[in-house]
Coordinates of C-alpha atoms in Angstrom, one line a residue:
X1 CA 51.8 -15.2 -5.5
X2 CA 54.5 -14.1 -2.4
X3 CA 53.2 -10.2 -1.3
X4 CA 55.9 -7.8 -1.1
X5 CA 57.5 -7.7 2.1
X6 CA 58.8 -4.5 3.4
X7 CA 62.8 -3.8 4.6
X8 CA 63.1 -3.8 8.4
X9 CA 62.3 -0.2 9.2
X10 CA 61.2 0.6 5.7
X11 CA 57.2 1.8 4.4
X12 CA 54.7 -0.6 3.7
X13 CA 54.2 -0.7 -0.2
X14 CA 50.6 -1.2 -0.9
X15 CA 49.4 -4.1 -2.6
X16 CA 48.7 -4.0 -5.9
X17 CA 45.4 -2.5 -7.2
X18 CA 42.4 -4.3 -6.9
X19 CA 43.4 -6.7 -3.8
X20 CA 42.0 -6.2 -0.7
X21 CA 44.0 -4.8 2.4
X22 CA 45.7 -7.3 4.3
X23 CA 43.9 -5.9 7.5
X24 CA 40.4 -6.2 5.2
X25 CA 37.9 -9.0 7.7
X26 CA 36.9 -11.7 4.8
X27 CA 33.2 -10.6 5.2
X28 CA 34.0 -7.1 3.6
X29 CA 35.0 -8.1 0.1
X30 CA 31.7 -10.7 -0.1
X31 CA 29.4 -8.1 1.0
X32 CA 31.1 -5.4 -1.7
X33 CA 31.1 -8.8 -4.1
X34 CA 27.7 -9.4 -3.5
X35 CA 26.7 -5.4 -3.6
X36 CA 27.5 -5.6 -7.4
X37 CA 24.4 -4.6 -9.7
X38 CA 22.4 -4.3 -6.7
X39 CA 21.8 -8.4 -6.1
X40 CA 22.2 -7.3 -2.3
X41 CA 19.9 -5.0 -1.5
X42 CA 17.4 -6.6 -4.2
X43 CA 18.0 -10.0 -2.2
X44 CA 17.1 -7.4 1.2
X45 CA 14.4 -6.0 -0.3
X46 CA 12.6 -9.7 -0.9
X47 CA 13.7 -10.7 2.8
X48 CA 11.5 -7.9 4.4
X49 CA 9.0 -7.7 1.3
X50 CA 8.8 -12.3 3.0
X51 CA 8.0 -10.4 6.5
X52 CA 3.9 -10.1 5.4
X53 CA 3.9 -7.3 7.5
X54 CA 2.5 -3.4 5.2
X55 CA 5.3 -1.6 7.2
X56 CA 8.4 -3.8 5.8
X57 CA 6.6 -4.0 2.5
X58 CA 6.7 0.0 1.8
X59 CA 10.3 0.0 3.4
X60 CA 11.4 -2.1 0.9
X61 CA 9.7 -0.3 -1.9
X62 CA 11.1 2.5 -1.1
X63 CA 14.6 1.3 -0.7
X64 CA 14.1 -0.1 -3.9
X65 CA 13.1 3.1 -5.5
X66 CA 15.7 5.0 -3.9
X67 CA 18.1 3.1 -4.8
X68 CA 16.7 3.2 -8.4
X69 CA 16.8 7.1 -8.5
X70 CA 20.4 6.7 -6.9
X71 CA 21.5 4.6 -10.1
X72 CA 20.1 6.8 -12.1
X73 CA 21.6 9.7 -11.0
X74 CA 25.1 8.3 -11.2
X75 CA 25.1 7.3 -14.5
X76 CA 23.7 10.2 -16.0
X77 CA 26.0 12.2 -14.3
X78 CA 28.6 10.4 -15.3
X79 CA 31.6 8.8 -13.5
X80 CA 35.0 10.6 -14.0
X81 CA 38.4 10.3 -12.8
X82 CA 39.6 12.6 -9.9
X83 CA 43.1 12.3 -9.6
X84 CA 43.8 12.6 -4.9
X85 CA 46.7 12.0 -2.5
X86 CA 45.0 9.0 -2.0
X87 CA 44.7 7.4 -5.3
X88 CA 48.2 7.9 -5.8
X89 CA 49.5 6.5 -2.9
X90 CA 46.7 3.3 -2.6
X91 CA 46.2 2.9 -6.7
X92 CA 42.8 1.9 -6.3
X93 CA 41.4 -0.8 -9.1
X94 CA 38.4 2.6 -9.9
X95 CA 39.5 6.5 -9.9
X96 CA 35.2 6.6 -10.8
X97 CA 33.7 9.7 -8.6
X98 CA 31.5 9.1 -7.6
X99 CA 31.3 5.5 -5.6
X100 CA 28.1 3.9 -6.9
X101 CA 28.3 0.9 -4.3
X102 CA 28.0 3.7 -1.8
X103 CA 24.9 5.5 -3.4
X104 CA 23.1 2.4 -3.7
X105 CA 24.0 1.4 -0.2
X106 CA 23.1 5.0 1.4
X107 CA 20.3 5.1 -0.9
X108 CA 18.6 1.7 -0.2
X109 CA 19.3 2.5 3.5
X110 CA 18.2 5.3 4.2
X111 CA 14.6 4.6 2.3
X112 CA 14.1 1.9 4.3
X113 CA 14.7 3.7 7.5
X114 CA 12.3 6.9 6.5
X115 CA 9.1 4.2 6.7
X116 CA 10.2 1.8 9.1
X117 CA 12.9 3.2 11.4
X118 CA 13.3 -0.2 13.7
X119 CA 14.3 -2.1 9.5
X120 CA 16.4 0.8 9.5
X121 CA 18.7 -0.1 12.2
X122 CA 18.9 -3.3 10.1
X123 CA 19.8 -2.2 7.2
X124 CA 22.1 0.3 7.8
X125 CA 25.1 -2.0 9.2
X126 CA 25.2 -3.4 6.1
X127 CA 25.1 -0.4 3.9
X128 CA 27.7 1.0 6.1
X129 CA 29.9 -2.8 5.8
X130 CA 29.5 -2.2 2.0
X131 CA 30.9 1.8 1.7
X132 CA 33.5 0.4 3.8
X133 CA 34.8 -2.6 1.6
X134 CA 35.3 -0.4 -1.1
X135 CA 37.6 1.9 0.5
X136 CA 39.4 -0.9 2.5
X137 CA 39.5 -3.2 -0.2
X138 CA 41.4 -0.3 -2.4
X139 CA 38.2 0.2 -4.9
X140 CA 37.3 3.6 -4.5
X141 CA 39.4 6.3 -2.4
X142 CA 37.5 7.7 0.7
X143 CA 36.2 10.9 -1.2
X144 CA 34.7 8.1 -3.5
X145 CA 32.7 6.8 -1.0
X146 CA 32.0 9.7 0.6
X147 CA 30.5 11.7 -2.3
X148 CA 28.5 8.3 -3.3
X149 CA 26.8 8.2 0.3
X150 CA 25.5 12.2 0.2
X151 CA 23.7 11.3 -3.3
X152 CA 22.2 8.2 -2.2
X153 CA 20.8 10.1 0.7
X154 CA 19.7 12.6 -1.4
X155 CA 17.4 10.1 -3.4
X156 CA 16.0 8.7 -1.0
X157 CA 14.7 12.2 0.4
X158 CA 14.0 12.7 -2.9
X159 CA 11.7 10.0 -2.9
X160 CA 10.1 10.8 0.1
X161 CA 9.4 14.6 -1.2
X162 CA 8.0 12.7 -4.1
X163 CA 6.2 10.1 -2.0
X164 CA 5.8 11.0 1.3
X165 CA 5.7 8.5 4.0
X166 CA 2.8 7.5 6.2
X167 CA 3.8 9.3 9.3
X168 CA 4.2 12.3 7.4
X169 CA 0.3 11.7 6.0
X170 CA -1.2 10.4 8.9
X171 CA -5.2 10.8 9.2
X172 CA -6.6 13.4 11.4
X173 CA -7.9 12.6 14.1
X174 CA -11.5 13.7 14.5
X175 CA -14.1 13.6 14.7
X176 CA -13.2 12.0 18.0
X177 CA -16.3 9.3 19.5
X178 CA -16.8 8.3 23.1
X179 CA -16.2 4.6 23.2
X180 CA -15.6 2.1 26.1
X181 CA -12.0 1.5 27.1
X182 CA -10.9 -2.4 27.3
X183 CA -7.7 -3.3 28.9
X184 CA -7.3 -6.6 28.5
X185 CA -10.4 -7.0 25.6
X186 CA -13.1 -7.9 28.0
X187 CA -16.3 -6.9 26.1
X188 CA -14.3 -7.4 22.5
X189 CA -16.0 -9.9 20.2
X190 CA -14.0 -10.7 17.4
X191 CA -15.2 -12.9 14.3
X192 CA -12.3 -13.9 11.8
X193 CA -12.8 -15.1 8.4
X194 CA -10.4 -18.4 7.8
X195 CA -10.6 -18.1 4.5
X196 CA -8.5 -15.2 4.5
X197 CA -5.8 -16.8 6.2
X198 CA -5.5 -14.4 9.7
X199 CA -4.5 -17.6 11.7
X200 CA -1.4 -16.1 13.0
X201 CA -3.1 -12.3 13.7
X202 CA -5.4 -14.1 15.8
X203 CA -3.0 -15.8 18.1
X204 CA -1.0 -12.5 18.5
X205 CA -4.6 -10.8 19.1
X206 CA -5.2 -13.3 21.7
X207 CA -2.1 -12.5 23.5
X208 CA -2.3 -9.3 23.7
X209 CA -6.2 -9.3 24.8
X210 CA -6.4 -12.0 27.0
X211 CA -9.9 -11.8 27.9
X212 CA -11.1 -10.9 24.6
X213 CA -13.8 -13.3 22.6
X214 CA -12.3 -14.4 19.0
X215 CA -15.0 -16.8 16.6
X216 CA -13.2 -18.2 13.7
X217 CA -15.2 -19.6 10.8
X218 CA -15.4 -20.3 7.7
X219 CA -16.6 -17.2 4.4
X220 CA -20.2 -18.4 4.8
X221 CA -20.7 -18.5 8.2
X222 CA -19.2 -14.7 8.7
X223 CA -22.3 -12.9 8.4
X224 CA -24.2 -15.7 10.5
X225 CA -21.5 -15.5 13.6
X226 CA -21.3 -11.3 13.2
X227 CA -25.2 -11.4 13.8
X228 CA -24.5 -14.0 17.1
X229 CA -21.4 -11.9 18.1
X230 CA -23.9 -8.4 18.1
X231 CA -26.3 -9.7 20.9
X232 CA -23.7 -10.0 23.2
X233 CA -20.4 -8.0 22.5
X234 CA -19.8 -4.1 24.2
X235 CA -17.2 -4.1 20.8
X236 CA -17.9 -5.7 17.8
X237 CA -14.7 -6.6 15.5
X238 CA -13.7 -8.2 12.7
X239 CA -11.1 -10.2 11.0
X240 CA -10.7 -10.7 7.0
X241 CA -10.6 -8.3 4.4
X242 CA -12.3 -5.3 2.9
X243 CA -15.6 -7.4 1.6
X244 CA -15.5 -9.4 5.8
X245 CA -15.4 -5.8 7.0
X246 CA -17.9 -4.5 4.6
X247 CA -20.2 -7.2 6.7
X248 CA -19.3 -6.5 9.7
X249 CA -19.8 -3.0 9.5
X250 CA -23.7 -3.6 8.2
X251 CA -24.1 -5.4 11.6
X252 CA -22.5 -2.9 13.7
X253 CA -24.6 -0.1 11.7
X254 CA -27.9 -2.0 12.5
X255 CA -27.0 -2.4 16.4
X256 CA -25.1 0.9 17.3
X257 CA -21.9 -0.8 18.2
X258 CA -18.5 0.3 18.0
X259 CA -16.5 -1.3 15.3
X260 CA -13.0 -3.1 15.9
X261 CA -11.1 -4.0 12.5
X262 CA -8.1 -5.6 12.4
X263 CA -6.9 -6.0 8.3
X264 CA -6.4 -10.0 7.6
X265 CA -7.2 -10.1 3.4
X266 CA -5.5 -9.6 0.5
X267 CA -6.8 -6.2 0.5
X268 CA -7.0 -4.3 3.9
X269 CA -8.1 -0.6 2.3
X270 CA -10.0 0.4 5.0
X271 CA -8.3 -0.7 8.6
X272 CA -5.1 1.1 6.3
X273 CA -6.6 4.2 5.5
X274 CA -7.6 4.5 9.7
X275 CA -4.5 3.8 10.8
X276 CA -4.7 0.2 12.1
X277 CA -1.4 -2.3 10.1
X278 CA -1.4 -4.7 12.4
X279 CA -2.3 -6.6 16.4
X280 CA -0.6 -3.8 17.9
X281 CA -2.2 -0.6 16.5
X282 CA -5.6 -2.0 16.9
X283 CA -4.7 -3.4 20.9
X284 CA -3.2 0.2 21.5
X285 CA -6.6 1.6 20.7
X286 CA -9.1 -0.8 22.6
X287 CA -6.9 -0.6 25.7
X288 CA -6.8 3.2 25.4
X289 CA -10.6 4.1 24.0
X290 CA -9.2 6.0 21.1
X291 CA -12.0 5.7 18.4
X292 CA -13.0 8.2 15.7
X293 CA -16.7 8.7 13.8
X294 CA -16.3 7.5 10.1
X295 CA -18.6 7.8 7.1
X296 CA -20.2 5.1 5.6
X297 CA -21.0 5.0 1.6
X298 CA -24.3 3.7 1.1
X299 CA -26.1 3.0 -2.6
X300 CA -29.7 2.2 -3.6
X301 CA -31.8 0.2 -6.3
X302 CA -35.3 0.2 -6.4
X303 CA -35.4 -1.7 -3.2
X304 CA -31.6 -3.1 -2.9
X305 CA -29.3 -1.3 -1.3
X306 CA -26.0 -2.0 0.7
X307 CA -22.9 0.1 2.1
X308 CA -19.9 0.6 0.9
X309 CA -16.4 1.5 3.1
X310 CA -13.9 2.2 0.1
X311 CA -15.2 2.0 -3.4
X312 CA -18.5 1.8 -5.4
X313 CA -18.4 1.8 -9.2
X314 CA -20.3 0.3 -12.7
X315 CA -18.9 -0.4 -15.9
X316 CA -15.7 -2.2 -16.9
X317 CA -14.6 -2.7 -13.9
X318 CA -17.2 -5.1 -12.6
X319 CA -17.1 -7.3 -15.0
X320 CA -13.7 -7.0 -14.2
X321 CA -14.0 -8.6 -10.8
X322 CA -16.9 -10.9 -12.2
X323 CA -14.7 -12.7 -14.6
X324 CA -11.8 -12.5 -12.3
X325 CA -13.7 -14.3 -9.4
X326 CA -14.6 -17.1 -12.7
X327 CA -11.0 -17.7 -12.8
X328 CA -9.0 -17.4 -10.0
X329 CA -9.5 -21.1 -8.4
X330 CA -8.3 -22.7 -11.5
X331 CA -5.0 -20.7 -12.3
X332 CA -4.8 -18.5 -9.3
X333 CA -5.4 -14.4 -8.6
X334 CA -2.8 -12.7 -10.6
X335 CA -3.3 -14.6 -14.0
X336 CA -6.9 -14.0 -13.4
X337 CA -7.1 -10.5 -12.9
X338 CA -4.5 -10.3 -16.3
X339 CA -7.1 -13.2 -18.6
X340 CA -10.3 -11.3 -16.8
X341 CA -8.7 -7.7 -18.0
X342 CA -7.8 -9.5 -21.4
X343 CA -11.3 -10.4 -21.8
X344 CA -13.3 -7.9 -20.5
X345 CA -11.6 -4.8 -22.6
X346 CA -11.3 -7.0 -26.3
X347 CA -15.5 -7.6 -25.4
X348 CA -17.0 -5.7 -27.7
X349 CA -19.6 -4.0 -25.5
X350 CA -21.0 -0.8 -25.8
X351 CA -20.2 1.2 -22.9
X352 CA -22.4 2.2 -19.7
X353 CA -25.4 4.7 -21.1
X354 CA -26.3 6.6 -17.7
X355 CA -27.8 9.6 -16.8
X356 CA -26.1 11.9 -14.8
X357 CA -27.8 15.0 -13.4
X358 CA -30.2 15.2 -16.9
X359 CA -27.5 14.4 -19.1
X360 CA -26.9 11.0 -20.9
X361 CA -23.5 10.1 -21.0
X362 CA -21.3 7.0 -22.4
X363 CA -19.2 5.7 -19.8
X364 CA -16.4 2.7 -19.6
X365 CA -16.5 3.0 -15.6
X366 CA -18.1 5.4 -13.4
X367 CA -16.3 5.2 -9.4
X368 CA -17.3 6.7 -6.5
X369 CA -15.0 6.1 -3.7
X370 CA -16.0 7.1 0.2
X371 CA -14.2 9.7 0.8
X372 CA -12.0 12.1 -1.5
X373 CA -8.7 9.6 -2.3
X374 CA -5.5 11.9 -2.7
X375 CA -2.0 10.4 -4.8
X376 CA 1.0 10.4 -2.7
X377 CA 2.9 11.9 -5.5
X378 CA 3.3 8.4 -7.9
X379 CA 2.1 6.1 -5.3
X380 CA -1.3 5.0 -5.6
X381 CA -4.1 6.5 -3.9
X382 CA -5.6 6.5 -0.3
X383 CA -8.0 8.7 1.7
X384 CA -6.5 10.9 4.6
X385 CA -9.8 12.3 5.9
X386 CA -13.2 9.4 6.4
X387 CA -15.3 12.1 7.6
X388 CA -15.1 14.6 4.5
X389 CA -18.8 14.0 3.9
X390 CA -17.8 14.1 0.2
X391 CA -18.1 11.1 -2.7
X392 CA -14.6 10.7 -4.7
X393 CA -16.5 10.3 -8.2
X394 CA -14.3 9.5 -11.2
X395 CA -15.4 9.0 -14.7
X396 CA -13.8 7.2 -17.8
X397 CA -16.2 8.6 -20.4
X398 CA -17.0 6.4 -23.5
X399 CA -15.9 5.9 -27.1
X400 CA -13.5 3.6 -29.2
X401 CA -10.6 1.9 -27.4
X402 CA -11.2 1.1 -24.3
X403 CA -8.2 -0.1 -22.8
X404 CA -6.4 3.3 -24.1
X405 CA -9.0 5.1 -22.5
X406 CA -8.0 3.4 -18.6
X407 CA -5.2 3.8 -19.1
X408 CA -5.0 7.3 -20.5
X409 CA -7.4 8.2 -16.8
X410 CA -4.5 6.1 -14.4
X411 CA -2.0 7.5 -15.8
X412 CA -4.0 11.5 -15.8
X413 CA -4.4 10.8 -11.9
X414 CA -6.5 13.3 -10.1
X415 CA -6.7 15.8 -13.5
X416 CA -10.4 16.8 -13.6
X417 CA -9.6 18.1 -17.6
X418 CA -9.0 15.3 -19.6
X419 CA -11.0 13.9 -22.7
X420 CA -11.3 10.9 -21.4
X421 CA -11.1 11.3 -17.3
X422 CA -13.3 13.9 -15.5
X423 CA -13.5 14.0 -11.5
X424 CA -15.9 15.5 -8.8
X425 CA -16.4 15.4 -5.4
X426 CA -20.3 15.3 -4.5
X427 CA -22.2 14.5 -1.4
X428 CA -24.9 12.7 -3.7
X429 CA -25.3 11.1 -7.2
X430 CA -28.3 9.5 -9.1
X431 CA -27.6 7.3 -12.3
X432 CA -31.3 7.3 -14.2
X433 CA -32.2 4.3 -17.3
X434 CA -29.2 2.1 -15.7
X435 CA -29.7 -0.8 -18.3
X436 CA -30.8 -4.2 -16.9
X437 CA -27.8 -6.8 -16.0
X438 CA -25.3 -3.9 -15.2
X439 CA -22.5 -4.9 -12.6
X440 CA -22.5 -2.6 -9.5
X441 CA -19.0 -3.7 -7.5
X442 CA -18.2 -2.3 -4.0
X443 CA -15.9 -3.5 -1.7
X444 CA -15.0 -6.0 -4.0
X445 CA -18.7 -7.7 -3.7
X446 CA -20.7 -7.6 -7.2
X447 CA -24.1 -7.1 -7.4
X448 CA -27.1 -6.7 -10.3
X449 CA -28.7 -2.9 -10.9
X450 CA -31.1 -1.5 -13.1
X451 CA -33.0 1.5 -13.5
X452 CA -32.3 4.3 -11.2
X453 CA -29.0 4.0 -8.7
X454 CA -28.4 6.2 -6.3
X455 CA -25.4 6.6 -4.3
X456 CA -25.0 9.1 -1.2
X457 CA -23.0 9.6 2.0
X458 CA -24.4 8.8 5.8
X459 CA -21.8 11.7 7.3
X460 CA -20.3 9.8 10.3
X461 CA -22.4 6.9 10.7
X462 CA -20.3 4.5 11.5
X463 CA -18.0 4.8 15.2
X464 CA -14.3 2.8 14.8
X465 CA -11.9 1.9 16.5
X466 CA -8.3 3.7 16.0
X467 CA -4.9 4.7 17.4
X468 CA -4.8 8.5 18.0
X469 CA -1.4 10.1 19.0
X470 CA -1.5 12.0 21.9
X471 CA -1.6 16.0 21.6

């Protein structure tokens, strides 16, 4: 097709509806098409998640949540035709107001930037190019795009009001502890669990703290290596998941050493709640000598006892953990978790019966957290204070249909008045007449208990390094 040419000295005729502007760079139409149905942003979120850094994954999640809210808002409000001078001259392919493409682009980019400014700087130019492409390509007027951009930014801010970013809810920097500063890592002996896939982080730690001693070992050797490390270390370090960190905490408590935690496993709740997400956070804390005292939970049953840094539970969840471990090496972690849930919840078992404060209660689940867990809007719970002296006890009452009751309790969240769910914060809890063979799970490990089980707090018992912002 031959494009219309203007008469010499005459006005330039606009291209037909839906055609790119003659001066539009070739990449812009491709970005515009790629953003159809949010495809470009889902791909960007997948790329962020592939970096395997917690902040990037949170940024991707927040970006998609913001995009979803913006898209829903555009759909609910509906698009309407707004005749403007621009539309009459340029005849855009769509006179819909506002621009859905611009709203999605702005929502995703703003959501990412709110969680991670660095990644936001990477995504922002792409989002701006998509918005520009809608105007340059004749698909929307500038007013449509500006309105869509404002709507997208508003959606991201609305998501942040419901689910605050980590920066908005940083844990308090107290109670501070006096610990040695290790500028080059000398005095740190860190035991790394190779089964946790920690090789990359260990290499980064060696680069950041060249005089630190790092011992890499198989999961079965972690406990022995931690005991050896405690005899020659000024600071005991550990790299692994929550189970490995639990083992290191026991050794640190016995030896009176401060603990340095580098997250390196599948679940790293303790490290993340401290504000340690990677090598940089831990290295900064070690160089500056920044540390705090944190509470430790302890369970005891007869001559058996142990500690927990995150959670301790009896009832359905420990059974689910053991069932999952039975199948995970055959079919993988996620499929094993689904299968375990189906098998446990469908089994014809009576709920746990325990005596709490002199009264016998049928229970499906009793959960005790080391510190109060808070929900951030619709997000999973996390702890904001690691030394509040409280056990966060959540109970799912016994009865018929355990799956429905557990789901209702999950949706109830922190509500304390519910027919299936109750919550209370205490410093100590005693369960009497626990049946023999009852499973108790603590920080991902499982053991059997019976008779009297006591859960209590050890206030400010453990010293851990964590970055503390300057006043």
